[in-house]
PDB file of C-alpha atoms in Angstrom:
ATOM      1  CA  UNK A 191      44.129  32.576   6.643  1.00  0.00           C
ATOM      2  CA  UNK A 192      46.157  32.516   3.445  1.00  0.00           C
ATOM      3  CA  UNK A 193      44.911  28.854   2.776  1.00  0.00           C
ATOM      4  CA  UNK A 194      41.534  29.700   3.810  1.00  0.00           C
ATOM      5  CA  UNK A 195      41.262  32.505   0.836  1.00  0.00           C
ATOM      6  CA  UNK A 196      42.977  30.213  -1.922  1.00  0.00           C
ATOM      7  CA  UNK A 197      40.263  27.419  -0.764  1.00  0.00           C
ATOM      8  CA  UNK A 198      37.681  29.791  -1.516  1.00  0.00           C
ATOM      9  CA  UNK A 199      39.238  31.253  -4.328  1.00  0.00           C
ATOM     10  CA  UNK A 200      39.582  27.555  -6.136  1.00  0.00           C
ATOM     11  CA  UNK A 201      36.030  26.823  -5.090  1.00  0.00           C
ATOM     12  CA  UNK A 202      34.803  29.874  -6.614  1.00  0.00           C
ATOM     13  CA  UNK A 203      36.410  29.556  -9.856  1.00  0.00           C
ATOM     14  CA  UNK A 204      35.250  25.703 -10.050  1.00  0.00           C
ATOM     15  CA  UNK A 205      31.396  27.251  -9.549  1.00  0.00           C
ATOM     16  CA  UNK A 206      31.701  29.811 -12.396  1.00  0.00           C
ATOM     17  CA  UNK A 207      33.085  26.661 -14.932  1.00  0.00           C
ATOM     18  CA  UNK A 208      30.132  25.048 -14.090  1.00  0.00           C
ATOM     19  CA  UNK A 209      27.406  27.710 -14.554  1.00  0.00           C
ATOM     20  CA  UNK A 210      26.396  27.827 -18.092  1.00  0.00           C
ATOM     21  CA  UNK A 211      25.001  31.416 -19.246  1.00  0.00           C
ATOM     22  CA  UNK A 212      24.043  31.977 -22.804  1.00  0.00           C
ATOM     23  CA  UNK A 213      26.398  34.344 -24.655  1.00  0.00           C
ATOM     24  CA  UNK A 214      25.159  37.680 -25.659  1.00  0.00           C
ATOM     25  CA  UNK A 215      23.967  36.773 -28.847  1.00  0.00           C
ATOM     26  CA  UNK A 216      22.096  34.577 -27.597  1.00  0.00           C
ATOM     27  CA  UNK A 217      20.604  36.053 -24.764  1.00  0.00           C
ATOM     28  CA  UNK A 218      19.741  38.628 -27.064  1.00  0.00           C
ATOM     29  CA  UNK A 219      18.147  36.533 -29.539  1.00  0.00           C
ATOM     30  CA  UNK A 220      16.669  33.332 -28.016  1.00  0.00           C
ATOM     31  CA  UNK A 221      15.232  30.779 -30.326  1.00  0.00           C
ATOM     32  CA  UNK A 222      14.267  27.759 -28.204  1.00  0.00           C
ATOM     33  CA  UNK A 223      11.961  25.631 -29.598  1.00  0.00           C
ATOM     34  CA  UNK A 224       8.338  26.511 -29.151  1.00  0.00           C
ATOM     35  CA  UNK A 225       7.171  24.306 -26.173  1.00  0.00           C
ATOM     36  CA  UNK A 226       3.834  23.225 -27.407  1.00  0.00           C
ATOM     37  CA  UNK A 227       4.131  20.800 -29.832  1.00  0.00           C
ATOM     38  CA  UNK A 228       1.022  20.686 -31.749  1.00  0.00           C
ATOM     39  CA  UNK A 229       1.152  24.309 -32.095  1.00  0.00           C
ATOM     40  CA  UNK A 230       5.196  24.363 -33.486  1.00  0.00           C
ATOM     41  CA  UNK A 231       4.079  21.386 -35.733  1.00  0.00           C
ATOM     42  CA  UNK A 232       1.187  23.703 -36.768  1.00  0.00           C
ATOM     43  CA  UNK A 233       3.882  26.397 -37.613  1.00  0.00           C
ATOM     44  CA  UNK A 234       6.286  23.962 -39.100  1.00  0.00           C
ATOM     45  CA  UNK A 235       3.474  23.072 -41.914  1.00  0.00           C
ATOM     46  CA  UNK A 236       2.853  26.097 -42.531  1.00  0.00           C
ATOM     47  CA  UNK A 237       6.475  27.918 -43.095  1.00  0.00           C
ATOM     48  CA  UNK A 238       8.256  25.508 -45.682  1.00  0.00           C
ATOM     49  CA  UNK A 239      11.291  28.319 -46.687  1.00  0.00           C
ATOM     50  CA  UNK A 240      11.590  31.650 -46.970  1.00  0.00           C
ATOM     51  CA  UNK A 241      11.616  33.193 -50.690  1.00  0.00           C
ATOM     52  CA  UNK A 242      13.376  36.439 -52.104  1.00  0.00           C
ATOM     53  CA  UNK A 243      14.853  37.390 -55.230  1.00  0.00           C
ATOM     54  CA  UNK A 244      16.430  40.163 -53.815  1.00  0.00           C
ATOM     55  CA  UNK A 245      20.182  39.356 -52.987  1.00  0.00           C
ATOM     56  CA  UNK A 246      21.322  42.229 -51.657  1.00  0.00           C
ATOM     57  CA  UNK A 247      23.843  41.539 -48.863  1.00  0.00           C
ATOM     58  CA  UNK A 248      21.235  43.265 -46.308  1.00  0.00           C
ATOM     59  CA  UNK A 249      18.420  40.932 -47.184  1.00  0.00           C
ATOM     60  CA  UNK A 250      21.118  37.914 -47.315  1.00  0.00           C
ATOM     61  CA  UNK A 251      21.628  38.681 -43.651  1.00  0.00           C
ATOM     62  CA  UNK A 252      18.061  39.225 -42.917  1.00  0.00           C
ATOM     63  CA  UNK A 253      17.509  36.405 -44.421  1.00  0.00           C
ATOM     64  CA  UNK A 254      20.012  34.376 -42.210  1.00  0.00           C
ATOM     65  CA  UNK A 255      18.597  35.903 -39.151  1.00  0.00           C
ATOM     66  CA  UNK A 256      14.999  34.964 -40.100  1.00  0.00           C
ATOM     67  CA  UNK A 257      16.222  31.160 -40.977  1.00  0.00           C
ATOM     68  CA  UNK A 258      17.869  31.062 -37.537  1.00  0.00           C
ATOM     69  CA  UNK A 259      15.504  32.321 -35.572  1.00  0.00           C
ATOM     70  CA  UNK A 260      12.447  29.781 -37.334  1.00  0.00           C
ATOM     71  CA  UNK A 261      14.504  26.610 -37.083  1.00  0.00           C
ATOM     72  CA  UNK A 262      15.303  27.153 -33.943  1.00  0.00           C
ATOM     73  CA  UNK A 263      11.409  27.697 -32.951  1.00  0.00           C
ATOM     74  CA  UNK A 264      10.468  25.303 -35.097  1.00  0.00           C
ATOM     75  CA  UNK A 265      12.693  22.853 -34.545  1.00  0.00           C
ATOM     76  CA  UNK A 266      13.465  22.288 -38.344  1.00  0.00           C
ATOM     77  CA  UNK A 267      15.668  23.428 -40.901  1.00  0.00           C
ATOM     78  CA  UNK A 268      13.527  25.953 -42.982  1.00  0.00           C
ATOM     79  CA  UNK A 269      15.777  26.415 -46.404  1.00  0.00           C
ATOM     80  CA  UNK A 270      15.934  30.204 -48.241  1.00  0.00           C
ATOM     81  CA  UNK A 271      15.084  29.846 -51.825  1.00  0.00           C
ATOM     82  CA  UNK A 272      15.764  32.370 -54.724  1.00  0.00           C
ATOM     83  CA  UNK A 273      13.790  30.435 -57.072  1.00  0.00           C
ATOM     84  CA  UNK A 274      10.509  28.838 -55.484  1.00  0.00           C
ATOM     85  CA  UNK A 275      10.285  26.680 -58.696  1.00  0.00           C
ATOM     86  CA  UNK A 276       6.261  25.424 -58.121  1.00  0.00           C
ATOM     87  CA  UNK A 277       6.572  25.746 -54.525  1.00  0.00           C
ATOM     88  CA  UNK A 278       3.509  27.244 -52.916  1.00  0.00           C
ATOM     89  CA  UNK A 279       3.452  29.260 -49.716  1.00  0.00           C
ATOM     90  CA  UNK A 280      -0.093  29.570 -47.337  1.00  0.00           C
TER      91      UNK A 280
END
């Protein structure tokens, strides 16, 4: 019996390293790319970066949290900017 219930007990620890779960963060916030392509491309064209003078560390964050969560749906790197310098938003 006692080899029986370390068996299982190995066995069950080996299945746990294998499943993968998202942390919390993630599962919280989920940014996978958007499946369609043509309609993420259509996204990607239109947000270039995100723009704000403001640098207050509460925008900084939201700013971080906004970046993350578009280049992960987009697929892309999308760049914050505190001086647009000629670039143009739609």
């Amino acid at each position: 019996m006692r080899y029986f219930q370390k068996l299982l007990f190995i066995l069950l620890l080996s299945i746990t390293q294998l499943a993968h779960a998202d942390d919390g963060y993630r599962l919280w916030l989920k940014f996978d790319p958007i499946a369609n392509v043509q309609q993420r491309n259509s996204y990607a064209q239109k947000c270039q970066f995100i723009y704000s003078d403001n640098q207050e560390v509460i925008i900084k964050t939201a700013q971080k949290e906004l970046q993350a969560g578009l280049s992960g749906l987009l697929g892309k790197k999308i760049l914050i900017l505190t001086n647009p310098a000629g670039k143009k938003g739609e």
